[in-house]
Amino acid sequence: METITVKLTQNIDTLIEKFCKDCKLRGMTKESITRYKSTIIMFAKYFKKTSIITLNIKMLEEFLGYLKFKKEVKHKTIENNFTTLSAFYDYLVFHGFTNRNLVLPFRKRYLKMYKNNNNDSRRKLITVEEMSQLVNSILDPRDKAIALVLAKTGVRRGEMLKMDIQDINWNNYSILLKPTPKRSNRTVYFDDECAIVLRRWLNVRTKLSPTTNALFVSYQTLNRFSRNGAYQAVVKYAQRLGLHNSDSPRLEDHFGPHCFRHWFTTHLLRNDMPREHVKELRGDRRREAIDIYHHIDQEDLRRKYLACIPKLGI
């Protein structure tokens, strides 16, 4: 059984902290680093009687079996966990603590096979009519604004939660997002329907008198709304309408915040918005050399967006 050769002069907690600093140097987001750290700590706690630095294939097999059969973790989460472990052991190899990253061949053998057997794992896509029914069923002004912002801008949940009041430009109905490694274009647009719901929420927010500039805040703490709070704010309404089934193992039976981004992209394309304009609104990085010379006019982008974004009867 192959085992990593170790040159260990520091304890695991110190190495995890140094790994997190390395992730920060490489430009990873705070949220990603937090998730990475949590996964490695979980991995270390599982093997509490064994040093995870002295890694072998048997340990990886045992951990995969634990996640897959005992915890019944979803495939995507398992992939994310092993991506984190691979990044951690890459760090150890780079700094000379180990001589090989065993997670790489392990992922190729086991996770690829698992993925190939998971043919029904497609993100849920709802119709324009279903989206209209969903957003119009939400009476809470904050939750309704969250749903409209996600649907009309296509932003990620984390990008939405970082929005501040001053990021909104009411002159041209745009929002300037905070910079992130994942996003190129930071300007997104919204329409009249979203503007109506946003203004209603801002009126309620003013009465709450939070001290933060965050656009969306918790009713209890009056601080910036959390990731889990935003998830629950969407899922509970989707579940009432039968759009979300938390008991199903299939991804296509779940409707969460990222499904709005899927809806946004699909229906803009179906309404004949040019692909490069949709990519610009999504903030996708351009990977071809010719993209450097292709500059999209923002006013033209805004007009095309307003012409193609579906109306939801707000």
PDB file of C-alpha atoms in Angstrom:
ATOM      1  CA  MET A   1       0.000   0.000   0.000  1.00  0.00           C
ATOM      2  CA  GLU A   2       1.476   3.312  -1.128  1.00  0.00           C
ATOM      3  CA  THR A   3       1.982   5.951   1.540  1.00  0.00           C
ATOM      4  CA  ILE A   4       3.213   9.525   1.272  1.00  0.00           C
ATOM      5  CA  THR A   5       6.728  10.111   2.542  1.00  0.00           C
ATOM      6  CA  VAL A   6       6.654  12.848   5.170  1.00  0.00           C
ATOM      7  CA  LYS A   7       9.153  15.458   6.298  1.00  0.00           C
ATOM      8  CA  LEU A   8       7.066  16.881   9.099  1.00  0.00           C
ATOM      9  CA  THR A   9       8.417  19.483  11.491  1.00  0.00           C
ATOM     10  CA  GLN A  10       5.115  21.257  12.269  1.00  0.00           C
ATOM     11  CA  ASN A  11       1.777  20.084  13.661  1.00  0.00           C
ATOM     12  CA  ILE A  12      -1.326  19.763  11.520  1.00  0.00           C
ATOM     13  CA  ASP A  13      -3.058  22.894  12.895  1.00  0.00           C
ATOM     14  CA  THR A  14      -0.070  25.034  11.955  1.00  0.00           C
ATOM     15  CA  LEU A  15       0.020  23.538   8.456  1.00  0.00           C
ATOM     16  CA  ILE A  16      -3.679  24.180   7.948  1.00  0.00           C
ATOM     17  CA  GLU A  17      -3.236  27.844   8.906  1.00  0.00           C
ATOM     18  CA  LYS A  18      -0.259  28.174   6.550  1.00  0.00           C
ATOM     19  CA  PHE A  19      -2.268  26.510   3.791  1.00  0.00           C
ATOM     20  CA  CYS A  20      -5.064  29.056   4.296  1.00  0.00           C
ATOM     21  CA  LYS A  21      -2.546  31.908   4.012  1.00  0.00           C
ATOM     22  CA  ASP A  22      -1.253  30.305   0.814  1.00  0.00           C
ATOM     23  CA  CYS A  23      -4.817  30.204  -0.569  1.00  0.00           C
ATOM     24  CA  LYS A  24      -5.180  33.910   0.185  1.00  0.00           C
ATOM     25  CA  LEU A  25      -1.919  34.659  -1.636  1.00  0.00           C
ATOM     26  CA  ARG A  26      -3.258  32.779  -4.658  1.00  0.00           C
ATOM     27  CA  GLY A  27      -6.302  35.068  -4.769  1.00  0.00           C
ATOM     28  CA  MET A  28      -8.993  32.765  -3.417  1.00  0.00           C
ATOM     29  CA  THR A  29     -12.077  34.327  -1.865  1.00  0.00           C
ATOM     30  CA  LYS A  30     -12.630  34.423   1.880  1.00  0.00           C
ATOM     31  CA  GLU A  31     -15.650  32.135   1.523  1.00  0.00           C
ATOM     32  CA  SER A  32     -13.654  29.529  -0.440  1.00  0.00           C
ATOM     33  CA  ILE A  33     -10.821  29.569   2.076  1.00  0.00           C
ATOM     34  CA  THR A  34     -13.306  29.084   4.924  1.00  0.00           C
ATOM     35  CA  ARG A  35     -14.821  26.070   3.136  1.00  0.00           C
ATOM     36  CA  TYR A  36     -11.370  24.619   2.424  1.00  0.00           C
ATOM     37  CA  LYS A  37     -10.344  24.968   6.058  1.00  0.00           C
ATOM     38  CA  SER A  38     -13.572  23.386   7.283  1.00  0.00           C
ATOM     39  CA  THR A  39     -13.130  20.366   4.981  1.00  0.00           C
ATOM     40  CA  ILE A  40      -9.537  19.720   6.055  1.00  0.00           C
ATOM     41  CA  ILE A  41     -10.455  20.011   9.734  1.00  0.00           C
ATOM     42  CA  MET A  42     -13.304  17.528   9.168  1.00  0.00           C
ATOM     43  CA  PHE A  43     -10.889  15.153   7.413  1.00  0.00           C
ATOM     44  CA  ALA A  44      -8.392  15.464  10.282  1.00  0.00           C
ATOM     45  CA  LYS A  45     -11.064  14.839  12.924  1.00  0.00           C
ATOM     46  CA  TYR A  46     -12.254  11.719  11.121  1.00  0.00           C
ATOM     47  CA  PHE A  47      -8.734  10.251  11.377  1.00  0.00           C
ATOM     48  CA  LYS A  48      -8.168  11.565  14.900  1.00  0.00           C
ATOM     49  CA  LYS A  49      -5.981   8.592  15.846  1.00  0.00           C
ATOM     50  CA  THR A  50      -3.928   8.826  12.672  1.00  0.00           C
ATOM     51  CA  SER A  51      -1.926  11.704  11.256  1.00  0.00           C
ATOM     52  CA  ILE A  52      -3.479  12.808   7.978  1.00  0.00           C
ATOM     53  CA  ILE A  53      -0.042  13.904   6.842  1.00  0.00           C
ATOM     54  CA  THR A  54       0.955  10.246   6.508  1.00  0.00           C
ATOM     55  CA  LEU A  55      -1.705   9.669   3.878  1.00  0.00           C
ATOM     56  CA  ASN A  56      -2.376   6.396   2.078  1.00  0.00           C
ATOM     57  CA  ILE A  57      -4.931   5.075  -0.397  1.00  0.00           C
ATOM     58  CA  LYS A  58      -6.755   3.060   2.262  1.00  0.00           C
ATOM     59  CA  MET A  59      -7.484   6.260   4.211  1.00  0.00           C
ATOM     60  CA  LEU A  60      -8.910   7.937   1.117  1.00  0.00           C
ATOM     61  CA  GLU A  61     -11.069   4.899   0.365  1.00  0.00           C
ATOM     62  CA  GLU A  62     -12.368   4.872   3.929  1.00  0.00           C
ATOM     63  CA  PHE A  63     -13.177   8.591   3.849  1.00  0.00           C
ATOM     64  CA  LEU A  64     -14.971   8.284   0.494  1.00  0.00           C
ATOM     65  CA  GLY A  65     -17.044   5.387   1.837  1.00  0.00           C
ATOM     66  CA  TYR A  66     -17.899   7.408   4.949  1.00  0.00           C
ATOM     67  CA  LEU A  67     -19.153  10.358   2.879  1.00  0.00           C
ATOM     68  CA  LYS A  68     -20.921   8.280   0.246  1.00  0.00           C
ATOM     69  CA  PHE A  69     -22.629   5.552   2.266  1.00  0.00           C
ATOM     70  CA  LYS A  70     -22.803   6.652   5.904  1.00  0.00           C
ATOM     71  CA  LYS A  71     -23.340  10.389   5.509  1.00  0.00           C
ATOM     72  CA  GLU A  72     -25.026   9.986   2.078  1.00  0.00           C
ATOM     73  CA  VAL A  73     -23.383  13.186   0.876  1.00  0.00           C
ATOM     74  CA  LYS A  74     -24.286  14.400  -2.610  1.00  0.00           C
ATOM     75  CA  HIS A  75     -21.842  13.768  -5.428  1.00  0.00           C
ATOM     76  CA  LYS A  76     -21.028  17.450  -5.946  1.00  0.00           C
ATOM     77  CA  THR A  77     -20.152  17.863  -2.263  1.00  0.00           C
ATOM     78  CA  ILE A  78     -17.905  14.793  -2.393  1.00  0.00           C
ATOM     79  CA  GLU A  79     -16.152  16.253  -5.434  1.00  0.00           C
ATOM     80  CA  ASN A  80     -15.671  19.554  -3.609  1.00  0.00           C
ATOM     81  CA  ASN A  81     -14.250  17.794  -0.544  1.00  0.00           C
ATOM     82  CA  PHE A  82     -11.684  15.881  -2.563  1.00  0.00           C
ATOM     83  CA  THR A  83     -10.794  18.992  -4.572  1.00  0.00           C
ATOM     84  CA  THR A  84      -9.988  20.652  -1.255  1.00  0.00           C
ATOM     85  CA  LEU A  85      -7.890  17.693  -0.100  1.00  0.00           C
ATOM     86  CA  SER A  86      -6.018  17.684  -3.393  1.00  0.00           C
ATOM     87  CA  ALA A  87      -5.245  21.383  -3.029  1.00  0.00           C
ATOM     88  CA  PHE A  88      -3.990  20.815   0.519  1.00  0.00           C
ATOM     89  CA  TYR A  89      -1.668  17.969  -0.449  1.00  0.00           C
ATOM     90  CA  ASP A  90      -0.469  19.962  -3.473  1.00  0.00           C
ATOM     91  CA  TYR A  91       0.565  22.622  -0.983  1.00  0.00           C
ATOM     92  CA  LEU A  92       2.434  20.041   1.111  1.00  0.00           C
ATOM     93  CA  VAL A  93       4.244  18.727  -1.987  1.00  0.00           C
ATOM     94  CA  PHE A  94       5.196  22.219  -3.143  1.00  0.00           C
ATOM     95  CA  HIS A  95       6.714  23.070   0.241  1.00  0.00           C
ATOM     96  CA  GLY A  96       8.536  19.764   0.584  1.00  0.00           C
ATOM     97  CA  PHE A  97       6.475  18.201   3.382  1.00  0.00           C
ATOM     98  CA  THR A  98       5.459  15.258   1.170  1.00  0.00           C
ATOM     99  CA  ASN A  99       6.739  13.657  -1.991  1.00  0.00           C
ATOM    100  CA  ARG A 100       3.448  13.006  -3.823  1.00  0.00           C
ATOM    101  CA  ASN A 101      -0.214  13.988  -3.916  1.00  0.00           C
ATOM    102  CA  LEU A 102      -2.119  10.703  -3.735  1.00  0.00           C
ATOM    103  CA  VAL A 103      -5.479  12.456  -4.001  1.00  0.00           C
ATOM    104  CA  LEU A 104      -4.962  13.118  -7.724  1.00  0.00           C
ATOM    105  CA  PRO A 105      -4.916   9.487  -8.939  1.00  0.00           C
ATOM    106  CA  PHE A 106      -7.588   8.604  -6.367  1.00  0.00           C
ATOM    107  CA  ARG A 107     -10.000  11.209  -7.748  1.00  0.00           C
ATOM    108  CA  LYS A 108      -9.344  10.041 -11.310  1.00  0.00           C
ATOM    109  CA  ARG A 109     -10.179   6.437 -10.424  1.00  0.00           C
ATOM    110  CA  TYR A 110     -13.160   6.830  -8.095  1.00  0.00           C
ATOM    111  CA  LEU A 111     -14.855  10.178  -8.558  1.00  0.00           C
ATOM    112  CA  LYS A 112     -14.820  10.067 -12.346  1.00  0.00           C
ATOM    113  CA  MET A 113     -16.552   6.672 -12.307  1.00  0.00           C
ATOM    114  CA  TYR A 114     -19.070   7.947  -9.778  1.00  0.00           C
ATOM    115  CA  LYS A 115     -19.807  10.985 -11.906  1.00  0.00           C
ATOM    116  CA  ASN A 116     -20.318   8.909 -15.047  1.00  0.00           C
ATOM    117  CA  ASN A 117     -22.994   6.890 -13.253  1.00  0.00           C
ATOM    118  CA  ASN A 118     -24.816  10.051 -12.236  1.00  0.00           C
ATOM    119  CA  ASN A 119     -26.514  10.857 -15.523  1.00  0.00           C
ATOM    120  CA  ASP A 120     -29.569  12.532 -13.990  1.00  0.00           C
ATOM    121  CA  SER A 121     -27.538  15.199 -12.176  1.00  0.00           C
ATOM    122  CA  ARG A 122     -28.757  18.313 -13.970  1.00  0.00           C
ATOM    123  CA  ARG A 123     -29.587  21.591 -12.300  1.00  0.00           C
ATOM    124  CA  LYS A 124     -33.300  22.367 -12.129  1.00  0.00           C
ATOM    125  CA  LEU A 125     -34.651  24.729 -14.779  1.00  0.00           C
ATOM    126  CA  ILE A 126     -38.110  26.238 -14.321  1.00  0.00           C
ATOM    127  CA  THR A 127     -40.261  28.020 -16.865  1.00  0.00           C
ATOM    128  CA  VAL A 128     -40.944  31.754 -16.963  1.00  0.00           C
ATOM    129  CA  GLU A 129     -44.480  31.017 -15.744  1.00  0.00           C
ATOM    130  CA  GLU A 130     -43.153  29.022 -12.778  1.00  0.00           C
ATOM    131  CA  MET A 131     -40.688  31.788 -11.906  1.00  0.00           C
ATOM    132  CA  SER A 132     -43.546  34.301 -12.040  1.00  0.00           C
ATOM    133  CA  GLN A 133     -45.602  32.099  -9.739  1.00  0.00           C
ATOM    134  CA  LEU A 134     -42.649  31.736  -7.356  1.00  0.00           C
ATOM    135  CA  VAL A 135     -41.727  35.414  -6.981  1.00  0.00           C
ATOM    136  CA  ASN A 136     -45.350  36.544  -6.799  1.00  0.00           C
ATOM    137  CA  SER A 137     -46.037  34.041  -4.008  1.00  0.00           C
ATOM    138  CA  ILE A 138     -43.456  35.759  -1.780  1.00  0.00           C
ATOM    139  CA  LEU A 139     -45.025  38.370   0.490  1.00  0.00           C
ATOM    140  CA  ASP A 140     -41.992  39.199   2.621  1.00  0.00           C
ATOM    141  CA  PRO A 141     -40.429  42.339   1.035  1.00  0.00           C
ATOM    142  CA  ARG A 142     -36.817  41.286   1.706  1.00  0.00           C
ATOM    143  CA  ASP A 143     -37.206  37.733   0.438  1.00  0.00           C
ATOM    144  CA  LYS A 144     -39.093  38.948  -2.630  1.00  0.00           C
ATOM    145  CA  ALA A 145     -36.299  41.433  -3.390  1.00  0.00           C
ATOM    146  CA  ILE A 146     -33.703  38.672  -3.003  1.00  0.00           C
ATOM    147  CA  ALA A 147     -35.576  36.465  -5.486  1.00  0.00           C
ATOM    148  CA  LEU A 148     -35.993  39.302  -7.992  1.00  0.00           C
ATOM    149  CA  VAL A 149     -32.349  40.375  -7.786  1.00  0.00           C
ATOM    150  CA  LEU A 150     -31.175  36.792  -8.319  1.00  0.00           C
ATOM    151  CA  ALA A 151     -33.580  36.229 -11.216  1.00  0.00           C
ATOM    152  CA  LYS A 152     -33.103  39.550 -12.986  1.00  0.00           C
ATOM    153  CA  THR A 153     -29.311  39.923 -12.620  1.00  0.00           C
ATOM    154  CA  GLY A 154     -28.108  36.310 -12.654  1.00  0.00           C
ATOM    155  CA  VAL A 155     -25.574  37.004  -9.915  1.00  0.00           C
ATOM    156  CA  ARG A 156     -24.223  34.353  -7.578  1.00  0.00           C
ATOM    157  CA  ARG A 157     -25.532  34.196  -4.033  1.00  0.00           C
ATOM    158  CA  GLY A 158     -22.217  35.456  -2.600  1.00  0.00           C
ATOM    159  CA  GLU A 159     -22.173  38.393  -5.022  1.00  0.00           C
ATOM    160  CA  MET A 160     -25.700  39.363  -4.005  1.00  0.00           C
ATOM    161  CA  LEU A 161     -24.916  39.184  -0.293  1.00  0.00           C
ATOM    162  CA  LYS A 162     -21.959  41.555  -0.717  1.00  0.00           C
ATOM    163  CA  MET A 163     -24.118  44.236  -2.336  1.00  0.00           C
ATOM    164  CA  ASP A 164     -24.335  47.559  -0.499  1.00  0.00           C
ATOM    165  CA  ILE A 165     -27.026  50.216  -0.930  1.00  0.00           C
ATOM    166  CA  GLN A 166     -24.605  52.606  -2.611  1.00  0.00           C
ATOM    167  CA  ASP A 167     -23.746  49.990  -5.251  1.00  0.00           C
ATOM    168  CA  ILE A 168     -27.120  50.610  -6.918  1.00  0.00           C
ATOM    169  CA  ASN A 169     -27.214  53.168  -9.731  1.00  0.00           C
ATOM    170  CA  TRP A 170     -30.835  54.256 -10.034  1.00  0.00           C
ATOM    171  CA  ASN A 171     -30.140  56.369 -13.120  1.00  0.00           C
ATOM    172  CA  ASN A 172     -29.519  53.408 -15.405  1.00  0.00           C
ATOM    173  CA  TYR A 173     -30.809  50.576 -13.178  1.00  0.00           C
ATOM    174  CA  SER A 174     -27.445  48.925 -12.670  1.00  0.00           C
ATOM    175  CA  ILE A 175     -25.510  47.446  -9.760  1.00  0.00           C
ATOM    176  CA  LEU A 176     -21.724  47.516  -9.395  1.00  0.00           C
ATOM    177  CA  LEU A 177     -20.614  44.240  -7.849  1.00  0.00           C
ATOM    178  CA  LYS A 178     -17.654  43.784  -5.540  1.00  0.00           C
ATOM    179  CA  PRO A 179     -14.559  42.394  -7.295  1.00  0.00           C
ATOM    180  CA  THR A 180     -14.103  38.618  -7.077  1.00  0.00           C
ATOM    181  CA  PRO A 181     -11.645  36.214  -8.752  1.00  0.00           C
ATOM    182  CA  LYS A 182     -14.535  34.462 -10.537  1.00  0.00           C
ATOM    183  CA  ARG A 183     -16.001  37.518 -12.236  1.00  0.00           C
ATOM    184  CA  SER A 184     -14.773  39.711 -15.084  1.00  0.00           C
ATOM    185  CA  ASN A 185     -17.562  42.251 -15.771  1.00  0.00           C
ATOM    186  CA  ARG A 186     -18.803  43.743 -12.483  1.00  0.00           C
ATOM    187  CA  THR A 187     -21.789  45.729 -13.795  1.00  0.00           C
ATOM    188  CA  VAL A 188     -25.179  44.028 -13.917  1.00  0.00           C
ATOM    189  CA  TYR A 189     -28.563  45.488 -14.826  1.00  0.00           C
ATOM    190  CA  PHE A 190     -32.115  45.140 -13.552  1.00  0.00           C
ATOM    191  CA  ASP A 191     -35.490  46.152 -14.969  1.00  0.00           C
ATOM    192  CA  ASP A 192     -38.601  48.027 -13.800  1.00  0.00           C
ATOM    193  CA  GLU A 193     -40.063  44.974 -12.059  1.00  0.00           C
ATOM    194  CA  CYS A 194     -36.939  44.488  -9.981  1.00  0.00           C
ATOM    195  CA  ALA A 195     -36.762  48.216  -9.254  1.00  0.00           C
ATOM    196  CA  ILE A 196     -40.300  48.207  -7.820  1.00  0.00           C
ATOM    197  CA  VAL A 197     -39.534  45.335  -5.448  1.00  0.00           C
ATOM    198  CA  LEU A 198     -36.142  46.735  -4.462  1.00  0.00           C
ATOM    199  CA  ARG A 199     -37.661  50.112  -3.527  1.00  0.00           C
ATOM    200  CA  ARG A 200     -40.319  48.406  -1.417  1.00  0.00           C
ATOM    201  CA  TRP A 201     -37.618  46.513   0.464  1.00  0.00           C
ATOM    202  CA  LEU A 202     -35.516  49.659   0.929  1.00  0.00           C
ATOM    203  CA  ASN A 203     -38.496  51.412   2.517  1.00  0.00           C
ATOM    204  CA  VAL A 204     -38.821  48.557   5.015  1.00  0.00           C
ATOM    205  CA  ARG A 205     -35.064  48.457   5.530  1.00  0.00           C
ATOM    206  CA  THR A 206     -35.013  52.177   6.402  1.00  0.00           C
ATOM    207  CA  LYS A 207     -37.517  51.589   9.197  1.00  0.00           C
ATOM    208  CA  LEU A 208     -35.303  48.803  10.600  1.00  0.00           C
ATOM    209  CA  SER A 209     -32.404  51.318  10.908  1.00  0.00           C
ATOM    210  CA  PRO A 210     -29.480  48.879  10.506  1.00  0.00           C
ATOM    211  CA  THR A 211     -25.986  50.295  11.009  1.00  0.00           C
ATOM    212  CA  THR A 212     -24.536  48.319   8.079  1.00  0.00           C
ATOM    213  CA  ASN A 213     -24.562  49.456   4.438  1.00  0.00           C
ATOM    214  CA  ALA A 214     -25.507  45.943   3.317  1.00  0.00           C
ATOM    215  CA  LEU A 215     -28.423  45.817   0.910  1.00  0.00           C
ATOM    216  CA  PHE A 216     -29.876  42.705   2.526  1.00  0.00           C
ATOM    217  CA  VAL A 217     -29.883  42.330   6.306  1.00  0.00           C
ATOM    218  CA  SER A 218     -31.172  39.862   8.877  1.00  0.00           C
ATOM    219  CA  TYR A 219     -34.361  40.844  10.667  1.00  0.00           C
ATOM    220  CA  GLN A 220     -32.955  39.445  13.922  1.00  0.00           C
ATOM    221  CA  THR A 221     -29.412  40.861  13.981  1.00  0.00           C
ATOM    222  CA  LEU A 222     -29.746  43.725  11.470  1.00  0.00           C
ATOM    223  CA  ASN A 223     -26.353  42.641  10.139  1.00  0.00           C
ATOM    224  CA  ARG A 224     -25.520  41.537   6.602  1.00  0.00           C
ATOM    225  CA  PHE A 225     -27.640  38.539   5.597  1.00  0.00           C
ATOM    226  CA  SER A 226     -25.885  35.145   5.719  1.00  0.00           C
ATOM    227  CA  ARG A 227     -25.456  32.532   2.969  1.00  0.00           C
ATOM    228  CA  ASN A 228     -27.653  30.061   4.798  1.00  0.00           C
ATOM    229  CA  GLY A 229     -30.270  32.714   5.442  1.00  0.00           C
ATOM    230  CA  ALA A 230     -30.421  33.542   1.725  1.00  0.00           C
ATOM    231  CA  TYR A 231     -30.703  29.842   0.901  1.00  0.00           C
ATOM    232  CA  GLN A 232     -33.612  29.369   3.287  1.00  0.00           C
ATOM    233  CA  ALA A 233     -35.275  32.555   2.033  1.00  0.00           C
ATOM    234  CA  VAL A 234     -35.495  30.998  -1.432  1.00  0.00           C
ATOM    235  CA  VAL A 235     -36.023  27.318  -0.710  1.00  0.00           C
ATOM    236  CA  LYS A 236     -38.985  27.642   1.640  1.00  0.00           C
ATOM    237  CA  TYR A 237     -41.084  29.314  -1.067  1.00  0.00           C
ATOM    238  CA  ALA A 238     -39.933  26.918  -3.781  1.00  0.00           C
ATOM    239  CA  GLN A 239     -40.855  24.012  -1.532  1.00  0.00           C
ATOM    240  CA  ARG A 240     -44.384  25.330  -0.969  1.00  0.00           C
ATOM    241  CA  LEU A 241     -44.953  25.372  -4.734  1.00  0.00           C
ATOM    242  CA  GLY A 242     -43.502  21.912  -5.275  1.00  0.00           C
ATOM    243  CA  LEU A 243     -40.397  23.232  -7.039  1.00  0.00           C
ATOM    244  CA  HIS A 244     -38.007  21.930  -4.377  1.00  0.00           C
ATOM    245  CA  ASN A 245     -37.874  18.477  -2.801  1.00  0.00           C
ATOM    246  CA  SER A 246     -35.280  18.356  -0.020  1.00  0.00           C
ATOM    247  CA  ASP A 247     -35.743  14.580   0.375  1.00  0.00           C
ATOM    248  CA  SER A 248     -34.785  13.763  -3.204  1.00  0.00           C
ATOM    249  CA  PRO A 249     -31.154  12.790  -3.954  1.00  0.00           C
ATOM    250  CA  ARG A 250     -31.477  14.154  -7.504  1.00  0.00           C
ATOM    251  CA  LEU A 251     -30.075  17.608  -8.218  1.00  0.00           C
ATOM    252  CA  GLU A 252     -32.880  18.362 -10.672  1.00  0.00           C
ATOM    253  CA  ASP A 253     -35.439  18.074  -7.862  1.00  0.00           C
ATOM    254  CA  HIS A 254     -33.798  20.883  -5.873  1.00  0.00           C
ATOM    255  CA  PHE A 255     -34.314  24.597  -6.377  1.00  0.00           C
ATOM    256  CA  GLY A 256     -31.780  26.829  -4.646  1.00  0.00           C
ATOM    257  CA  PRO A 257     -30.228  30.279  -5.198  1.00  0.00           C
ATOM    258  CA  HIS A 258     -27.966  29.118  -8.046  1.00  0.00           C
ATOM    259  CA  CYS A 259     -30.984  27.934 -10.029  1.00  0.00           C
ATOM    260  CA  PHE A 260     -31.858  31.599 -10.600  1.00  0.00           C
ATOM    261  CA  ARG A 261     -28.546  32.036 -12.446  1.00  0.00           C
ATOM    262  CA  HIS A 262     -29.381  28.972 -14.548  1.00  0.00           C
ATOM    263  CA  TRP A 263     -32.838  30.416 -15.290  1.00  0.00           C
ATOM    264  CA  PHE A 264     -31.398  33.858 -16.124  1.00  0.00           C
ATOM    265  CA  THR A 265     -28.862  32.438 -18.592  1.00  0.00           C
ATOM    266  CA  THR A 266     -31.215  30.002 -20.305  1.00  0.00           C
ATOM    267  CA  HIS A 267     -34.088  32.391 -20.879  1.00  0.00           C
ATOM    268  CA  LEU A 268     -31.905  35.253 -22.118  1.00  0.00           C
ATOM    269  CA  LEU A 269     -30.462  32.855 -24.709  1.00  0.00           C
ATOM    270  CA  ARG A 270     -33.941  31.608 -25.607  1.00  0.00           C
ATOM    271  CA  ASN A 271     -34.996  35.233 -26.149  1.00  0.00           C
ATOM    272  CA  ASP A 272     -32.187  35.554 -28.723  1.00  0.00           C
ATOM    273  CA  MET A 273     -29.766  37.606 -26.688  1.00  0.00           C
ATOM    274  CA  PRO A 274     -26.280  37.211 -28.255  1.00  0.00           C
ATOM    275  CA  ARG A 275     -24.173  34.634 -26.470  1.00  0.00           C
ATOM    276  CA  GLU A 276     -21.277  37.036 -25.873  1.00  0.00           C
ATOM    277  CA  HIS A 277     -23.653  39.519 -24.229  1.00  0.00           C
ATOM    278  CA  VAL A 278     -25.020  36.836 -21.899  1.00  0.00           C
ATOM    279  CA  LYS A 279     -21.448  35.884 -20.968  1.00  0.00           C
ATOM    280  CA  GLU A 280     -20.714  39.541 -20.249  1.00  0.00           C
ATOM    281  CA  LEU A 281     -23.695  39.833 -17.899  1.00  0.00           C
ATOM    282  CA  ARG A 282     -22.741  36.582 -16.182  1.00  0.00           C
ATOM    283  CA  GLY A 283     -19.217  37.915 -15.665  1.00  0.00           C
ATOM    284  CA  ASP A 284     -17.668  34.863 -17.350  1.00  0.00           C
ATOM    285  CA  ARG A 285     -13.979  35.242 -18.077  1.00  0.00           C
ATOM    286  CA  ARG A 286     -13.083  35.351 -21.753  1.00  0.00           C
ATOM    287  CA  ARG A 287     -10.586  32.657 -22.587  1.00  0.00           C
ATOM    288  CA  GLU A 288      -9.835  33.209 -26.275  1.00  0.00           C
ATOM    289  CA  ALA A 289      -7.157  35.660 -27.436  1.00  0.00           C
ATOM    290  CA  ILE A 290      -9.571  37.404 -29.823  1.00  0.00           C
ATOM    291  CA  ASP A 291     -11.831  38.318 -26.871  1.00  0.00           C
ATOM    292  CA  ILE A 292      -9.245  40.912 -25.821  1.00  0.00           C
ATOM    293  CA  TYR A 293     -10.139  42.959 -28.905  1.00  0.00           C
ATOM    294  CA  HIS A 294     -13.898  42.529 -28.589  1.00  0.00           C
ATOM    295  CA  HIS A 295     -15.239  45.378 -26.485  1.00  0.00           C
ATOM    296  CA  ILE A 296     -18.942  45.337 -25.661  1.00  0.00           C
ATOM    297  CA  ASP A 297     -20.646  48.721 -25.435  1.00  0.00           C
ATOM    298  CA  GLN A 298     -22.389  48.931 -22.051  1.00  0.00           C
ATOM    299  CA  GLU A 299     -25.346  50.952 -23.304  1.00  0.00           C
ATOM    300  CA  ASP A 300     -25.936  48.441 -26.087  1.00  0.00           C
ATOM    301  CA  LEU A 301     -25.649  45.652 -23.519  1.00  0.00           C
ATOM    302  CA  ARG A 302     -28.221  47.355 -21.278  1.00  0.00           C
ATOM    303  CA  ARG A 303     -30.694  47.809 -24.149  1.00  0.00           C
ATOM    304  CA  LYS A 304     -30.372  44.184 -25.243  1.00  0.00           C
ATOM    305  CA  TYR A 305     -30.786  43.033 -21.649  1.00  0.00           C
ATOM    306  CA  LEU A 306     -34.013  45.029 -21.180  1.00  0.00           C
ATOM    307  CA  ALA A 307     -35.348  43.657 -24.459  1.00  0.00           C
ATOM    308  CA  CYS A 308     -34.630  40.017 -23.573  1.00  0.00           C
ATOM    309  CA  ILE A 309     -35.102  39.638 -19.812  1.00  0.00           C
ATOM    310  CA  PRO A 310     -38.444  37.880 -19.170  1.00  0.00           C
ATOM    311  CA  LYS A 311     -41.254  39.792 -17.482  1.00  0.00           C
ATOM    312  CA  LEU A 312     -42.764  38.180 -14.394  1.00  0.00           C
ATOM    313  CA  GLY A 313     -45.942  40.193 -13.884  1.00  0.00           C
ATOM    314  CA  ILE A 314     -44.832  42.103 -10.770  1.00  0.00           C
TER     315      ILE A 314
END
